[in-house]
Amino acid sequence: MKRQTLLGLMILCFFCGKAQSHYPGQHKGKFAIADQLKPAVYAFDLQDVRLLDSRFKENMEREQKWLQSIEPYRLLHSFRTNAGVYAGNEGGYHVVNKLGGWESLDCEVRGHSAGHILSGLALMYASTGDGQYKIKGDSLVRGLSEVQIALNQDGYLSAFPQELINRNMRGQRVWAPWYTLHKILSGLIDQYLYCENKQALDVASRMGSWAYQKLKPVTPKQRTIMLRNEFGGINESFYNLYAITGNKEYQWLAEFFYHNEMLDPLKEEKDILEKKHANTYIPKLLGLTRDYELEGKGDGHKVADFFWQTVIDHHSFATGSNSDQEKFFKPDHQSEHLTGYTGESCNVYNMLKLTRHLFTHTAESKYADYYEKALYNHILGQQDPATGMIAYFLPMLPGAHKVYSTPEHSFWCCVGSGFENQAKYGEAIYYHDQDGLYVNLFIPSELTWKEKGMKVRLESSFPEEGTTLLTIEAAPGVPAALHIRYPSWAVAGASVTVNGKKIPVKGKPGSYISINRKWNKGDRVAVHFPMTLRSIPANDNPGTVAFAYGPIVLAGVMGTEGMTIPAPYSNPELYNDYYTYNYNVPQGISNVLDIDVEKPDASIKPVAGEKLTFKTAKEGVLLKPLYDIHRERYVVYWNINPGSSKDKVKHQ
């Protein structure tokens, strides 16, 4: 997020009699305005899914420790300072150990982390049922309510004064104040929806009323100027606040933040993304999509899908991530952007949110395929297993390495979205329509479908192996369809057994395998997708190639020579030092392989006894999943051109 960044959405659909919404689950009866769009499928509440042991659960557990380690009074310090009230330790008179990085008192986006953490705590409470996360969220909400009252500015709430908003309205230089307010507003809404915190809704509603009075007098010319500054997904939050309360002022606010300059060209299917700040752009589509769902008409899905497909096909890397120095590059020019600043994590966070919206509209497997790719190859490996810290970028520079945050002195935008990413792994595993269950991801978990009286246990060592076992632990007593995603990468076919009996597989990769029957307790469905090695060439250069095994991007392990990572963390010193970070790539690291890209398995062989580990026959390069490479250098894209003078990587 240079001097701009991201914003968000959580889209757990739910189904209930009183009102229905594409926003998070666990909120029956909490929406005054029902969505008019009837989705193809609904997501389950996070509380209905519990993760079993896996790498995903390990990531979530590391996140839990970090969430619990940050004291509320430290998060509230900048808010209280802004309000001129006592900002010390709630438990005594000690001076606060202030948070650093983007939460420093001289940083214009201070306060954004409190919003992310409110969301993270709410998601973690829903994902685990552990009351400690609700208790901590309640404490933060109480503190923010006290600050809002002390400020006494018609509902305004932030860790910075309104002058930053005024600068934005005047078109003067300022770092994304509405983006920061969106994080706070979104976190409060999540606390209400997931944690039953009515005080959070009251604080959010007062923020909305202040914003309406603040923006109502704005002229069209002034509006055009101020919308050029990043505002994240605040339009999506205002749509959700409108849906919850029925207050038309919030709908007006959401429509106010429709950015014509960026969105109108998409209606004409024009790709104008080059040089646009990617994470400023993506959340605009979230608001557009939320409007489409509420209204049930218009071209919102068509526009959002065009944007999504354009990003996926022409602006993304093999990992599902996108951007170079946070900006979209020229379409199909991946090989020219293999730098140390590719793949901002917030972009993937928001693309996954948009993907979930679009999937519920149509239930097309292409969305689930992308979700899997980006989740495994970026989000899962965003967290450092040794410390739980978060990487801002996923560098594509050959010989680079991941650079992580610190517990108290970074708080970049991607740290904020990371608090949410690691708490909601259960959100996209399962979906349902009226009569059937969809299994989209092969993440070990248990699902309780309360409305149908059905409970399913999913066991798998995927992606180490291609077999998944589904056990019916409680049966609905009536026929129901089970739709298992047939991944687009599964070109070697699929096999399915029900209670040990093989059944014919209809369909093809990029669709669903559907089994219709009356299920009984104890029924077991085993599905196997053989995984194969494949090449993924850059769009603009068939000689620049990444390799994947099934959906998993493999990277060459290049050691630690020249790395200057202080133990135990590796953070840059300044707010944005990740743009000047010197990876010190050794001259001896080569990104050349002599491989037939049409038959990679002829030259890349599995290492005996090692899961998901391969070695190139000629060069002896060890290849492992990118998500498993930490505190080491790596290469993702290779130059397949033996004897080329380009056999040494560019340095930076």
XYZ file of C-alpha atoms in Angstrom:
652
model
C 0.000 0.000 0.000
C 2.545 2.714 -0.913
C 0.709 5.855 0.020
C -2.436 3.921 -0.646
C -3.704 0.431 -0.016
C -6.466 -2.060 0.380
C -9.804 -2.756 1.807
C -12.087 -5.385 2.454
C -15.030 -7.563 2.577
C -15.941 -10.788 4.234
C -18.492 -12.684 2.270
C -19.894 -15.579 4.159
C -23.378 -16.014 2.744
C -26.136 -17.235 4.961
C -29.655 -18.471 4.471
C -32.542 -17.685 6.731
C -36.233 -16.977 6.603
C -36.310 -13.332 7.687
C -33.639 -11.843 5.471
C -30.719 -13.102 3.492
C -27.398 -11.538 2.668
C -24.120 -12.371 0.991
C -22.302 -10.877 3.971
C -20.888 -13.011 6.832
C -22.814 -15.745 8.512
C -23.941 -16.205 12.092
C -26.368 -13.299 11.783
C -29.888 -14.572 11.248
C -32.396 -11.806 11.825
C -29.699 -9.121 11.817
C -30.478 -7.654 8.390
C -33.330 -5.221 7.797
C -32.830 -5.312 4.029
C -32.774 -8.676 2.267
C -30.671 -9.271 -0.816
C -32.803 -9.347 -3.937
C -30.304 -11.516 -5.804
C -30.947 -15.215 -5.367
C -27.496 -16.796 -5.363
C -26.661 -20.126 -6.958
C -25.076 -21.295 -3.701
C -24.700 -20.122 -0.128
C -21.646 -20.273 2.075
C -21.766 -21.705 5.557
C -21.286 -19.758 8.740
C -17.726 -19.981 10.036
C -19.166 -21.433 13.239
C -20.376 -24.438 11.213
C -16.845 -25.393 10.115
C -14.060 -26.558 12.396
C -10.557 -27.158 11.084
C -8.846 -30.457 11.801
C -5.079 -30.833 12.099
C -3.278 -29.456 9.047
C -0.897 -26.704 8.021
C -3.896 -24.358 7.908
C -4.777 -25.011 11.524
C -1.142 -24.502 12.507
C -1.173 -21.091 10.824
C -4.382 -20.212 12.651
C -2.912 -21.227 16.009
C 0.145 -19.028 15.450
C -2.191 -16.164 14.604
C -4.119 -16.752 17.828
C -0.985 -16.205 19.902
C -0.225 -12.932 18.132
C -3.801 -11.664 18.451
C -3.782 -12.371 22.158
C -0.377 -10.771 22.719
C -1.436 -7.260 21.649
C -3.056 -5.487 24.580
C -6.187 -3.421 23.854
C -4.807 -0.347 25.630
C -1.885 -0.287 23.181
C -4.229 -0.479 20.187
C -6.391 2.262 21.702
C -3.485 4.559 22.569
C -3.507 6.584 19.331
C -7.316 6.874 19.438
C -7.234 8.174 23.002
C -4.388 10.523 22.199
C -6.433 11.962 19.328
C -9.399 12.479 21.664
C -7.273 14.117 24.342
C -8.192 11.581 26.998
C -5.984 9.470 29.252
C -4.004 7.154 27.022
C -1.989 5.159 29.555
C -2.121 1.557 30.655
C -5.685 0.699 31.701
C -4.297 -1.256 34.612
C -2.158 1.511 36.092
C -0.178 4.673 35.451
C 2.634 3.224 33.387
C 3.641 4.840 30.121
C 2.312 2.929 27.122
C 4.817 0.946 25.094
C 3.642 2.460 21.825
C 3.152 0.437 18.672
C 5.423 1.270 15.748
C 5.461 1.170 11.967
C 2.159 2.148 10.421
C 0.670 2.490 13.913
C 3.146 5.195 14.936
C 1.611 8.463 16.073
C 3.181 10.259 13.100
C 1.754 7.832 10.512
C -1.393 8.990 8.738
C -3.011 5.540 8.571
C -2.645 4.890 12.295
C -5.632 3.061 13.703
C -6.169 0.756 10.735
C -4.791 -2.237 12.646
C -7.430 -1.899 15.359
C -10.074 -2.387 12.683
C -8.346 -5.437 11.235
C -7.891 -6.904 14.693
C -11.578 -6.355 15.514
C -12.351 -8.398 12.393
C -9.668 -10.963 13.200
C -11.002 -11.477 16.719
C -14.570 -11.823 15.433
C -13.506 -14.334 12.792
C -11.418 -16.290 15.273
C -14.345 -16.426 17.703
C -16.584 -17.741 14.931
C -13.939 -20.224 13.743
C -13.181 -21.673 17.186
C -16.038 -20.809 19.560
C -13.396 -19.720 22.099
C -14.842 -16.889 24.215
C -11.475 -15.226 24.854
C -11.628 -13.646 21.404
C -15.069 -12.202 22.058
C -13.952 -10.831 25.428
C -11.007 -9.052 23.843
C -13.178 -7.697 21.044
C -15.701 -6.401 23.583
C -12.896 -4.555 25.375
C -11.749 -2.858 22.183
C -15.289 -1.852 21.246
C -15.862 -0.321 24.695
C -12.677 1.680 24.364
C -13.587 2.933 20.883
C -17.058 3.918 22.084
C -15.502 5.945 24.897
C -13.215 7.698 22.408
C -16.128 8.456 20.075
C -18.032 10.066 22.954
C -14.965 12.010 24.129
C -14.287 13.350 20.629
C -17.860 14.680 20.576
C -17.751 15.269 16.808
C -21.167 13.988 15.704
C -20.003 10.352 15.628
C -16.551 10.797 14.103
C -14.106 8.130 15.282
C -10.479 7.704 14.328
C -6.933 7.764 15.632
C -6.252 10.931 13.593
C -8.022 14.316 13.536
C -10.687 15.241 10.992
C -8.199 17.536 9.281
C -6.932 14.507 7.350
C -10.467 14.067 6.000
C -10.603 17.770 5.183
C -7.329 17.539 3.276
C -8.778 14.698 1.224
C -11.907 16.725 0.495
C -9.759 19.682 -0.608
C -7.737 17.439 -2.898
C -4.559 17.924 -0.876
C -1.954 15.241 -0.313
C -2.933 12.789 2.422
C -2.517 9.086 2.996
C -5.865 7.320 2.610
C -8.042 8.484 5.546
C -11.218 6.826 4.234
C -9.290 3.600 3.780
C -8.424 3.676 7.461
C -11.983 4.519 8.497
C -13.202 1.587 6.444
C -11.031 -0.810 8.409
C -12.501 0.478 11.669
C -16.059 0.413 10.323
C -15.646 -3.083 8.900
C -14.228 -4.369 12.181
C -17.147 -2.935 14.145
C -19.668 -4.520 11.762
C -17.927 -7.876 12.154
C -18.052 -7.554 15.928
C -21.800 -7.053 15.696
C -22.445 -9.845 13.208
C -20.140 -12.495 14.652
C -20.038 -11.569 18.337
C -23.519 -10.162 19.001
C -21.973 -6.867 20.108
C -24.739 -4.262 19.805
C -22.459 -1.519 21.066
C -20.275 -2.109 18.008
C -23.265 -1.528 15.732
C -24.127 1.638 17.648
C -20.592 2.993 17.202
C -20.608 2.056 13.501
C -24.011 3.668 12.962
C -22.836 6.912 14.549
C -19.772 6.849 12.281
C -22.115 6.476 9.319
C -24.294 9.376 10.428
C -21.218 11.595 10.801
C -20.011 10.590 7.313
C -23.409 11.406 5.782
C -23.436 14.907 7.287
C -19.795 15.408 6.293
C -20.216 14.384 2.655
C -23.737 15.521 1.854
C -22.609 19.095 0.927
C -19.766 17.864 -1.327
C -20.059 19.107 -4.921
C -19.713 16.719 -7.898
C -16.366 18.307 -8.798
C -15.087 17.991 -5.239
C -16.285 14.379 -5.106
C -14.370 13.512 -8.290
C -11.179 14.913 -6.787
C -11.470 13.238 -3.400
C -12.273 9.792 -4.851
C -8.852 9.727 -6.502
C -7.431 9.088 -3.045
C -7.610 5.500 -1.898
C -10.777 4.727 0.069
C -10.573 0.949 0.164
C -13.880 -0.911 0.398
C -15.777 1.648 2.456
C -18.563 1.557 -0.123
C -19.040 -2.142 0.593
C -19.175 -1.472 4.340
C -21.766 1.256 3.906
C -23.887 -1.126 1.811
C -23.669 -3.666 4.625
C -24.520 -1.049 7.248
C -27.529 -0.096 5.126
C -28.586 -3.747 4.829
C -28.319 -4.216 8.606
C -30.128 -1.032 9.642
C -32.308 -0.079 6.680
C -31.006 3.508 7.018
C -31.049 5.091 3.556
C -28.279 7.505 4.532
C -25.827 4.615 4.489
C -27.000 3.541 1.045
C -26.399 7.113 -0.140
C -22.876 6.966 1.282
C -22.163 3.684 -0.487
C -23.302 5.170 -3.796
C -21.245 8.309 -3.131
C -18.092 6.154 -3.242
C -18.866 4.712 -6.681
C -15.700 5.622 -8.601
C -16.799 6.393 -12.167
C -13.275 6.979 -13.445
C -12.205 3.436 -12.572
C -15.433 1.455 -12.922
C -17.157 2.887 -15.987
C -14.475 1.647 -18.458
C -14.996 -1.884 -17.162
C -18.618 -1.725 -18.305
C -17.248 -1.357 -21.828
C -14.860 -4.267 -21.167
C -11.783 -2.062 -21.399
C -8.625 -3.152 -19.610
C -7.288 0.114 -18.181
C -5.466 -1.529 -15.279
C -1.879 -0.792 -16.322
C -0.106 1.410 -13.763
C -3.176 1.506 -11.523
C -2.621 0.848 -7.830
C -3.967 -2.689 -7.624
C -5.264 -2.723 -4.084
C -6.948 0.618 -4.529
C -8.796 -0.870 -7.483
C -9.945 -4.303 -6.284
C -12.133 -3.139 -3.353
C -14.107 -0.871 -5.680
C -15.466 -4.044 -7.265
C -16.476 -5.376 -3.869
C -18.792 -2.421 -3.334
C -20.153 -2.758 -6.863
C -20.849 -6.448 -6.271
C -22.528 -5.809 -2.928
C -24.857 -3.294 -4.595
C -25.697 -5.867 -7.270
C -26.609 -8.427 -4.628
C -28.825 -6.011 -2.731
C -30.614 -4.771 -5.841
C -30.764 -8.100 -7.670
C -30.409 -6.431 -11.059
C -28.007 -4.491 -13.235
C -24.621 -5.378 -14.691
C -22.693 -5.639 -11.418
C -21.774 -9.304 -11.842
C -20.801 -8.855 -15.492
C -18.525 -5.925 -14.690
C -16.944 -7.611 -11.666
C -16.418 -10.845 -13.578
C -14.752 -8.999 -16.466
C -12.396 -7.335 -14.002
C -11.728 -10.639 -12.217
C -11.059 -12.545 -15.437
C -8.829 -9.773 -16.757
C -6.712 -9.790 -13.604
C -6.494 -13.596 -13.536
C -5.661 -14.034 -17.222
C -3.468 -11.024 -17.978
C -2.078 -9.470 -14.784
C -1.278 -12.387 -12.478
C 1.628 -14.718 -11.809
C 1.537 -18.506 -11.514
C 0.844 -18.119 -7.786
C -2.437 -16.261 -8.313
C -0.895 -13.058 -6.984
C -0.565 -9.872 -9.009
C 1.126 -6.454 -9.261
C 4.667 -5.089 -9.170
C 5.322 -2.383 -6.584
C 1.601 -2.619 -5.874
C 0.582 -1.595 -9.395
C -0.900 -3.615 -12.225
C 1.579 -3.986 -15.067
C 0.995 -3.955 -18.796
C -1.240 -6.917 -19.746
C 0.667 -10.175 -20.333
C 4.083 -8.785 -19.347
C 4.859 -11.026 -16.406
C 8.435 -11.827 -17.422
C 9.337 -8.123 -17.303
C 8.178 -7.811 -13.698
C 10.068 -10.494 -11.814
C 11.141 -8.111 -9.055
C 11.423 -8.149 -5.288
C 8.167 -6.217 -4.936
C 5.611 -8.435 -6.632
C 2.460 -9.986 -5.203
C 1.195 -7.647 -2.501
C -0.599 -9.873 0.003
C -3.526 -7.458 0.438
C -4.295 -7.806 -3.267
C -4.744 -11.541 -2.865
C -6.826 -11.006 0.280
C -9.240 -8.800 -1.672
C -9.205 -10.945 -4.825
C -10.263 -13.916 -2.701
C -13.110 -11.871 -1.257
C -14.273 -10.916 -4.729
C -13.889 -14.529 -5.849
C -16.219 -15.759 -3.105
C -18.885 -13.249 -4.100
C -18.706 -14.275 -7.732
C -18.767 -17.973 -6.918
C -22.001 -17.635 -4.949
C -23.614 -15.935 -7.953
C -22.980 -18.772 -10.414
C -21.277 -21.739 -8.666
C -18.758 -21.891 -11.541
C -15.757 -23.992 -10.620
C -13.315 -21.514 -12.184
C -13.700 -19.345 -9.107
C -12.967 -22.244 -6.764
C -9.923 -23.184 -8.866
C -8.509 -19.695 -8.474
C -9.316 -19.594 -4.781
C -7.345 -22.800 -4.233
C -4.380 -21.553 -6.268
C -4.077 -18.228 -4.465
C -4.804 -19.692 -1.025
C -2.128 -22.389 -1.190
C 0.526 -20.546 -3.155
C 0.249 -17.153 -1.501
C -1.841 -16.872 1.672
C -0.699 -20.146 3.260
C 2.953 -19.209 2.766
C 2.486 -15.548 3.728
C 3.044 -16.451 7.371
C 6.476 -17.342 8.740
C 6.115 -20.659 10.623
C 8.975 -19.750 12.961
C 7.429 -16.522 14.265
C 3.896 -16.142 12.911
C 4.892 -12.898 11.223
C 3.591 -11.778 7.828
C 5.193 -11.028 4.445
C 4.071 -7.903 2.588
C 5.187 -9.150 -0.833
C 5.731 -12.499 -2.501
C 8.892 -11.650 -4.465
C 9.335 -13.143 -7.942
C 12.921 -11.881 -8.201
C 15.085 -14.989 -8.708
C 17.178 -15.447 -5.577
C 15.033 -13.210 -3.366
C 13.405 -14.279 -0.103
C 10.328 -13.380 1.918
C 10.604 -10.382 4.228
C 8.504 -10.570 7.375
C 6.960 -8.098 9.774
C 7.677 -7.850 13.493
C 5.205 -8.195 16.372
C 5.226 -4.504 17.337
C 7.018 -2.332 14.777
C 5.533 -2.971 11.336
C 1.733 -3.140 11.130
C 1.710 -2.780 7.374
C -1.571 -3.158 5.506
C -0.733 -6.805 4.769
C -0.170 -7.428 8.454
C -3.692 -6.121 9.017
C -5.284 -8.280 6.335
C -3.152 -11.150 7.639
C -4.983 -10.987 10.970
C -8.096 -11.862 8.982
C -6.571 -14.303 6.466
C -5.282 -16.697 9.096
C -8.572 -16.650 11.034
C -10.985 -17.622 8.259
C -9.565 -20.643 6.475
C -12.901 -22.385 6.943
C -14.834 -19.891 4.848
C -14.485 -21.437 1.374
C -14.264 -25.187 1.928
C -18.002 -25.863 1.694
C -21.065 -24.264 0.098
C -24.631 -25.412 -0.371
C -27.745 -24.864 -2.406
C -31.232 -25.911 -1.331
C -30.598 -29.620 -1.764
C -26.884 -30.253 -2.145
C -23.472 -29.798 -0.585
C -20.463 -28.441 -2.495
C -16.929 -29.397 -1.465
C -14.538 -26.877 -3.005
C -11.322 -27.269 -1.022
C -9.658 -30.353 0.411
C -8.749 -28.884 3.802
C -9.195 -31.262 6.786
C -12.308 -30.084 8.593
C -15.716 -30.924 9.994
C -18.932 -29.362 8.715
C -22.224 -29.202 10.568
C -25.125 -28.354 8.250
C -27.695 -27.652 10.937
C -30.623 -26.957 8.618
C -30.260 -30.391 6.992
C -29.187 -32.347 10.052
C -26.018 -33.341 8.220
C -22.473 -33.587 9.516
C -19.469 -34.318 7.319
C -15.855 -35.004 8.227
C -13.208 -34.318 5.583
C -9.843 -36.018 6.037
C -6.962 -35.511 3.655
C -3.214 -35.021 3.484
C -3.714 -32.917 0.345
C -1.624 -31.649 -1.368
C 0.971 -34.168 -0.215
C -1.373 -36.798 -1.614
C -4.331 -36.534 -3.938
C -6.856 -38.549 -1.925
C -9.655 -37.067 0.174
C -12.011 -39.043 2.415
C -15.474 -37.716 3.273
C -17.363 -39.435 6.104
C -21.051 -38.794 6.773
C -21.259 -38.518 10.561
C -24.904 -37.453 10.620
C -27.343 -38.028 7.764
C -30.299 -35.874 6.659
C -32.611 -38.844 6.082
C -33.579 -37.602 2.633
C -31.767 -37.720 -0.721
C -29.101 -35.041 -1.130
C -26.491 -34.255 -3.734
C -22.781 -34.162 -2.971
C -20.850 -32.027 -5.451
C -17.059 -32.490 -5.281
C -14.917 -30.074 -7.248
C -13.086 -31.700 -10.153
C -10.066 -29.362 -10.298
C -8.918 -27.989 -13.623
C -5.365 -29.197 -12.866
C -6.542 -32.833 -12.500
C -5.828 -33.724 -16.124
C -4.850 -37.306 -15.176
C -8.449 -38.103 -14.314
C -10.273 -38.936 -11.100
C -11.535 -41.968 -9.213
C -14.370 -42.081 -6.689
C -15.629 -44.804 -4.357
C -18.701 -44.830 -2.127
C -18.364 -47.243 0.777
C -15.526 -48.939 -1.088
C -17.456 -49.399 -4.324
C -16.107 -47.598 -7.353
C -18.586 -45.401 -9.170
C -18.325 -43.906 -12.669
C -16.955 -40.374 -12.845
C -18.879 -38.060 -15.089
C -17.687 -34.632 -16.062
C -14.200 -33.349 -16.667
C -11.591 -31.145 -15.015
C -13.028 -27.738 -14.277
C -16.440 -29.025 -13.193
C -18.030 -31.000 -10.347
C -18.448 -34.694 -9.638
C -22.014 -35.070 -8.377
C -23.296 -37.978 -6.306
C -27.031 -38.086 -5.630
C -28.330 -40.532 -3.048
C -29.910 -40.943 0.350
C -27.012 -40.749 2.768
C -26.655 -42.832 5.902
C -24.532 -42.291 8.954
C -21.124 -43.862 8.350
C -21.156 -43.564 4.554
C -17.670 -42.897 3.210
C -16.747 -41.235 -0.059
C -13.139 -41.418 -1.230
C -12.039 -39.268 -4.149
C -8.604 -39.370 -5.729
C -7.108 -36.830 -8.112
C -3.647 -37.881 -9.338
C -1.314 -34.893 -9.403
C 1.146 -34.304 -12.206
C 3.971 -31.931 -12.973
C 3.178 -29.117 -15.370
C 4.807 -26.022 -16.819
C 3.320 -22.529 -16.492
C 4.946 -20.181 -19.023
C 4.781 -16.413 -18.633
C 2.202 -14.967 -21.032
C 4.774 -12.840 -22.816
C 7.680 -15.279 -22.941
C 7.346 -19.064 -23.393
C 10.985 -19.383 -22.332
C 10.220 -18.010 -18.863
C 8.502 -20.813 -16.976
C 7.271 -21.768 -13.525
C 6.485 -25.336 -12.496
C 3.615 -26.758 -10.488
C 2.622 -30.127 -9.095
C -1.142 -30.211 -9.237
C -2.138 -26.757 -7.945
C 1.087 -26.266 -5.973
C 3.747 -23.929 -7.378
C 7.245 -25.328 -6.865
C 10.266 -23.132 -6.275
C 13.969 -23.838 -6.362
C 15.614 -23.713 -2.937
C 18.662 -21.445 -3.171
C 20.125 -21.345 0.345
C 20.868 -18.404 2.606
C 24.107 -16.973 1.236
C 24.325 -13.227 1.758
C 21.097 -12.983 3.728
C 21.183 -10.417 6.514
C 18.100 -11.358 8.493
C 18.411 -10.417 12.151
C 17.117 -13.107 14.471
C 14.341 -13.789 14.939
C 12.722 -11.256 12.577
C 13.586 -9.760 9.199
C 11.759 -6.466 8.999
C 12.816 -3.312 7.178
C 13.519 -0.375 9.470
C 11.281 2.254 7.862
C 7.575 2.392 7.040
C 8.202 1.586 3.380
C 11.751 0.253 3.443
C 10.509 -2.847 1.645
C 10.855 -0.731 -1.520
C 14.552 -0.182 -0.934
C 15.225 -3.565 0.604
C 18.422 -5.015 -0.826
C 18.082 -8.755 -1.295
C 21.823 -9.047 -1.975
C 21.263 -11.852 -4.461
C 24.561 -13.726 -4.891
C 26.093 -13.653 -8.357
C 26.297 -17.430 -8.428
C 22.565 -18.093 -8.278
C 21.295 -19.290 -11.633
C 17.728 -19.264 -12.869
C 18.447 -21.456 -15.921
C 17.141 -24.999 -16.346
C 17.681 -27.398 -19.233
C 14.219 -28.948 -19.320
C 11.673 -29.954 -21.909
C 8.755 -27.840 -20.695
C 6.329 -30.045 -22.609
C 7.466 -33.054 -20.560
C 8.783 -31.665 -17.261
C 8.493 -35.023 -15.495
C 11.289 -36.333 -17.735
C 13.759 -33.952 -16.070
C 12.192 -33.257 -12.678
C 12.101 -36.281 -10.391
C 10.549 -36.783 -6.927
C 12.989 -37.156 -4.046
C 12.505 -40.530 -2.377
C 11.042 -40.296 1.107
C 10.338 -36.558 0.877
C 6.805 -35.220 0.440
C 6.315 -32.737 -2.399
C 10.058 -32.511 -2.972
C 11.675 -32.817 -6.402
C 15.090 -32.440 -7.980
C 16.126 -31.492 -11.488
C 18.052 -34.312 -13.143
C 20.756 -32.200 -14.794
C 21.306 -29.255 -12.459
C 20.453 -30.951 -9.156
C 18.198 -28.074 -8.073
C 15.862 -28.958 -5.207
C 12.236 -27.931 -5.803
C 9.685 -27.553 -2.989
C 6.289 -25.884 -2.557
C 6.738 -22.133 -2.453
C 4.527 -22.000 0.640
C 7.074 -24.147 2.482
C 10.154 -22.051 1.698
C 10.952 -19.612 4.508
C 14.135 -17.793 5.486
C 15.782 -19.066 2.314
C 16.267 -17.745 -1.172
C 14.216 -19.223 -3.994
C 13.478 -19.119 -7.708
C 9.926 -19.390 -9.088
C 10.348 -18.468 -12.766
C 13.128 -20.108 -14.779
C 14.896 -19.218 -17.989
C 14.509 -22.311 -20.212
C 17.247 -21.484 -22.665
C 20.389 -23.631 -22.316
C 23.625 -21.811 -22.996
C 21.958 -18.402 -22.922
C 23.974 -15.419 -21.837
C 21.104 -14.740 -19.448
C 22.073 -17.616 -17.217
C 22.610 -15.311 -14.266
C 19.776 -13.495 -12.563
C 19.320 -9.769 -12.587
C 20.178 -8.213 -9.250
C 18.420 -5.587 -7.251
